[in-house]
Amino acid sequence: MKVLVTGASGYIGRQLADKLSAAGHDVTCMVRNAARPPQLHGPQIKFVEADALQAETLPLALKGIEVAYYLIHSMSGREDGFESRDRQAAHNFAVAAKHCGVRRVIYLGGLAASGATVSAHLKSRHETGAVLRKFGPPLIELRAGIIVGNGSTSFEIIRCLTERLPLMICPRWVVTKTQPIAVSNVLEYLEAALGLSEAVDEPIEVGGSSIETYRSMMLAYARHRGLRRWLLRVPVLTPRLSSYWLDFVTPVPPSVSRPLIEGLRSESVCTNALAARLFPAIRPISYAAAVESALERPAPLMPLPSMGGTAHRTLRAEGIICDVRETSVDAPPERVFELIGNVGGKNGWFFANFLWAIRGWIDQVIGGVGMKRGRSRASGIETGDLIDFWQVECADAPRAVLLRAEMKLPGEAWLQFNLTPQPRNRTLLRCCAWFQPHGLAGEIYWCGLYPVHAIIFSGMLRAIKNHAEGA
């Protein structure tokens, strides 16, 4: 089926495009800038440049499309308001889709209990559905509440609050009922909607198998992470005051967090059984199972963006911090990989070996493995090798090496080297220090040792470059 996915650079859009492409559909993603498309895995995915707020750009994107997914919204805190932009974008898209002969539009909106007083954000999501239904092709509207998965804004807020705050002063909305749903289930519903031959007259409400409160969700997350947390509820914290607190505690932009927090006063639970009747094969999982699935990550998976000409960036996403450093080496990748493959043990770590020795001694004193293991082999590197207090999780010559820390840490850590061939027999070398903090102690550890890490990893990168070019 020829499918258009709008909002393809967003959290759901990226995963949906990959899922539909893997299922064999002919997928086109609509983006604002085709020169910088989102990182997707589907090799056959095409990109088309268009903007729903510019009606003249839409016919080209919709030409020949059978089904279009509408995943666009303008969540922003600007003075002119996002509601008018949402309505205008939906109207433009609906009219263009109908004119181009699109058979159906599938739209993912927000869930709110029937009769509840909804926030401006949720009201706008409902109005978007109404505009699409009135002016466009037959519509299938799905409504979901909190989506649980790495990268989901709502889930990342829960993660940040629970990880960083042993004691939380909570407002009244912390006991508001909600029906969170795993991102895997949302994607199942969106894909299954392609099989519906006709439009559905009313919204299809989708949710997980358990009804929660924000209190129970944070405590469940804490249990999965082995954290002890205390929540104290007070009546004086309004949603607006809470949004100011989130600006300080979480990395979520205020333009996103404030509309979401305003919506926490209303319940978001399913009030109809359309989803079970229309999609009987889908079995939604519970919130606890969704959290467990999100936290089961054997290695860091966050995509690394272009450095834009800078030699160093620190990124934070999905509960993981990444310190990225890169340099250009005047040597082929095979030579650089050979050097990295001999690191550790008696060979040392290229730079500041006394600091590595001190860290190994401290680890041994507190019950860790320290540096006593040395190297599994005299030279070279293979997946599964042991190198001092690291284990080799991946050795892909001559492209990448991923080491996982086995020292005592308030979190999990990886050290990654990526080697990209460049013209004239050169190599772009990236050194990525990944860290997933465990609670507040992990955050303090990262911040406290960051200056030392900056010295070590930048020095290591320079030393590898000098060794490779000198040879």
PDB file of N, CA, C and O in Angstrom, residues 287-311:
ATOM      1  N   TYR A 287       1.099  -1.316  32.332  1.00  0.00           N
ATOM      2  CA  TYR A 287       2.118  -0.278  32.492  1.00  0.00           C
ATOM      3  C   TYR A 287       3.421  -0.880  32.997  1.00  0.00           C
ATOM      4  O   TYR A 287       4.509  -0.547  32.504  1.00  0.00           O
ATOM      5  N   ALA A 288       3.333  -1.792  33.969  1.00  0.00           N
ATOM      6  CA  ALA A 288       4.541  -2.412  34.524  1.00  0.00           C
ATOM      7  C   ALA A 288       5.326  -3.142  33.436  1.00  0.00           C
ATOM      8  O   ALA A 288       6.558  -3.039  33.361  1.00  0.00           O
ATOM      9  N   ALA A 289       4.617  -3.861  32.563  1.00  0.00           N
ATOM     10  CA  ALA A 289       5.291  -4.577  31.476  1.00  0.00           C
ATOM     11  C   ALA A 289       5.895  -3.600  30.475  1.00  0.00           C
ATOM     12  O   ALA A 289       6.977  -3.851  29.921  1.00  0.00           O
ATOM     13  N   ALA A 290       5.212  -2.490  30.239  1.00  0.00           N
ATOM     14  CA  ALA A 290       5.728  -1.489  29.298  1.00  0.00           C
ATOM     15  C   ALA A 290       7.002  -0.848  29.835  1.00  0.00           C
ATOM     16  O   ALA A 290       7.960  -0.611  29.081  1.00  0.00           O
ATOM     17  N   VAL A 291       7.042  -0.552  31.138  1.00  0.00           N
ATOM     18  CA  VAL A 291       8.248   0.018  31.746  1.00  0.00           C
ATOM     19  C   VAL A 291       9.396  -0.979  31.672  1.00  0.00           C
ATOM     20  O   VAL A 291      10.530  -0.630  31.331  1.00  0.00           O
ATOM     21  N   GLU A 292       9.102  -2.231  31.982  1.00  0.00           N
ATOM     22  CA  GLU A 292      10.139  -3.268  31.923  1.00  0.00           C
ATOM     23  C   GLU A 292      10.722  -3.371  30.516  1.00  0.00           C
ATOM     24  O   GLU A 292      11.936  -3.492  30.335  1.00  0.00           O
ATOM     25  N   SER A 293       9.862  -3.311  29.515  1.00  0.00           N
ATOM     26  CA  SER A 293      10.321  -3.379  28.126  1.00  0.00           C
ATOM     27  C   SER A 293      11.192  -2.176  27.782  1.00  0.00           C
ATOM     28  O   SER A 293      12.219  -2.311  27.099  1.00  0.00           O
ATOM     29  N   ALA A 294      10.792  -0.991  28.261  1.00  0.00           N
ATOM     30  CA  ALA A 294      11.557   0.224  27.954  1.00  0.00           C
ATOM     31  C   ALA A 294      12.934   0.203  28.603  1.00  0.00           C
ATOM     32  O   ALA A 294      13.907   0.718  28.036  1.00  0.00           O
ATOM     33  N   LEU A 295      13.038  -0.389  29.784  1.00  0.00           N
ATOM     34  CA  LEU A 295      14.294  -0.361  30.534  1.00  0.00           C
ATOM     35  C   LEU A 295      15.236  -1.488  30.168  1.00  0.00           C
ATOM     36  O   LEU A 295      16.395  -1.487  30.591  1.00  0.00           O
ATOM     37  N   GLU A 296      14.764  -2.457  29.393  1.00  0.00           N
ATOM     38  CA  GLU A 296      15.628  -3.578  29.003  1.00  0.00           C
ATOM     39  C   GLU A 296      16.437  -3.195  27.771  1.00  0.00           C
ATOM     40  O   GLU A 296      16.111  -3.534  26.644  1.00  0.00           O
ATOM     41  N   ARG A 297      17.526  -2.462  27.997  1.00  0.00           N
ATOM     42  CA  ARG A 297      18.398  -2.038  26.897  1.00  0.00           C
ATOM     43  C   ARG A 297      19.792  -2.588  27.141  1.00  0.00           C
ATOM     44  O   ARG A 297      20.476  -2.185  28.082  1.00  0.00           O
ATOM     45  N   PRO A 298      20.241  -3.548  26.337  1.00  0.00           N
ATOM     46  CA  PRO A 298      21.565  -4.117  26.564  1.00  0.00           C
ATOM     47  C   PRO A 298      22.707  -3.165  26.256  1.00  0.00           C
ATOM     48  O   PRO A 298      23.812  -3.320  26.741  1.00  0.00           O
ATOM     49  N   ALA A 299      22.452  -2.163  25.416  1.00  0.00           N
ATOM     50  CA  ALA A 299      23.506  -1.231  25.025  1.00  0.00           C
ATOM     51  C   ALA A 299      22.869   0.081  24.609  1.00  0.00           C
ATOM     52  O   ALA A 299      21.676   0.133  24.307  1.00  0.00           O
ATOM     53  N   PRO A 300      23.633   1.185  24.608  1.00  0.00           N
ATOM     54  CA  PRO A 300      23.053   2.474  24.208  1.00  0.00           C
ATOM     55  C   PRO A 300      22.628   2.442  22.747  1.00  0.00           C
ATOM     56  O   PRO A 300      23.350   1.955  21.880  1.00  0.00           O
ATOM     57  N   LEU A 301      21.418   2.963  22.491  1.00  0.00           N
ATOM     58  CA  LEU A 301      20.865   2.938  21.139  1.00  0.00           C
ATOM     59  C   LEU A 301      20.548   4.325  20.605  1.00  0.00           C
ATOM     60  O   LEU A 301      20.010   4.461  19.529  1.00  0.00           O
ATOM     61  N   MET A 302      20.856   5.371  21.374  1.00  0.00           N
ATOM     62  CA  MET A 302      20.506   6.728  20.965  1.00  0.00           C
ATOM     63  C   MET A 302      21.274   7.108  19.696  1.00  0.00           C
ATOM     64  O   MET A 302      22.501   6.999  19.665  1.00  0.00           O
ATOM     65  N   PRO A 303      20.576   7.517  18.621  1.00  0.00           N
ATOM     66  CA  PRO A 303      21.287   7.915  17.407  1.00  0.00           C
ATOM     67  C   PRO A 303      22.084   9.192  17.635  1.00  0.00           C
ATOM     68  O   PRO A 303      21.626  10.111  18.310  1.00  0.00           O
ATOM     69  N   LEU A 304      23.283   9.246  17.105  1.00  0.00           N
ATOM     70  CA  LEU A 304      24.142  10.407  17.281  1.00  0.00           C
ATOM     71  C   LEU A 304      24.000  11.341  16.091  1.00  0.00           C
ATOM     72  O   LEU A 304      24.207  10.928  14.949  1.00  0.00           O
ATOM     73  N   PRO A 305      23.624  12.597  16.326  1.00  0.00           N
ATOM     74  CA  PRO A 305      23.465  13.539  15.219  1.00  0.00           C
ATOM     75  C   PRO A 305      24.818  14.004  14.689  1.00  0.00           C
ATOM     76  O   PRO A 305      25.868  13.722  15.273  1.00  0.00           O
ATOM     77  N   SER A 306      24.779  14.719  13.575  1.00  0.00           N
ATOM     78  CA  SER A 306      25.997  15.308  13.035  1.00  0.00           C
ATOM     79  C   SER A 306      26.562  16.313  14.028  1.00  0.00           C
ATOM     80  O   SER A 306      25.828  17.032  14.710  1.00  0.00           O
ATOM     81  N   MET A 307      27.888  16.371  14.119  1.00  0.00           N
ATOM     82  CA  MET A 307      28.537  17.272  15.074  1.00  0.00           C
ATOM     83  C   MET A 307      28.537  18.720  14.586  1.00  0.00           C
ATOM     84  O   MET A 307      28.859  19.624  15.351  1.00  0.00           O
ATOM     85  N   GLY A 308      28.184  18.928  13.318  1.00  0.00           N
ATOM     86  CA  GLY A 308      28.103  20.286  12.794  1.00  0.00           C
ATOM     87  C   GLY A 308      29.414  21.035  12.834  1.00  0.00           C
ATOM     88  O   GLY A 308      29.442  22.256  13.016  1.00  0.00           O
ATOM     89  N   GLY A 309      30.532  20.318  12.689  1.00  0.00           N
ATOM     90  CA  GLY A 309      31.838  20.970  12.663  1.00  0.00           C
ATOM     91  C   GLY A 309      32.480  21.138  14.024  1.00  0.00           C
ATOM     92  O   GLY A 309      33.639  21.556  14.116  1.00  0.00           O
ATOM     93  N   THR A 310      31.761  20.843  15.116  1.00  0.00           N
ATOM     94  CA  THR A 310      32.343  20.956  16.450  1.00  0.00           C
ATOM     95  C   THR A 310      33.079  19.670  16.807  1.00  0.00           C
ATOM     96  O   THR A 310      32.769  18.593  16.307  1.00  0.00           O
ATOM     97  N   ALA A 311      34.064  19.768  17.691  1.00  0.00           N
ATOM     98  CA  ALA A 311      34.867  18.605  18.072  1.00  0.00           C
ATOM     99  C   ALA A 311      34.298  17.900  19.296  1.00  0.00           C
ATOM    100  O   ALA A 311      34.732  16.801  19.622  1.00  0.00           O
TER     101      ALA A 311
END
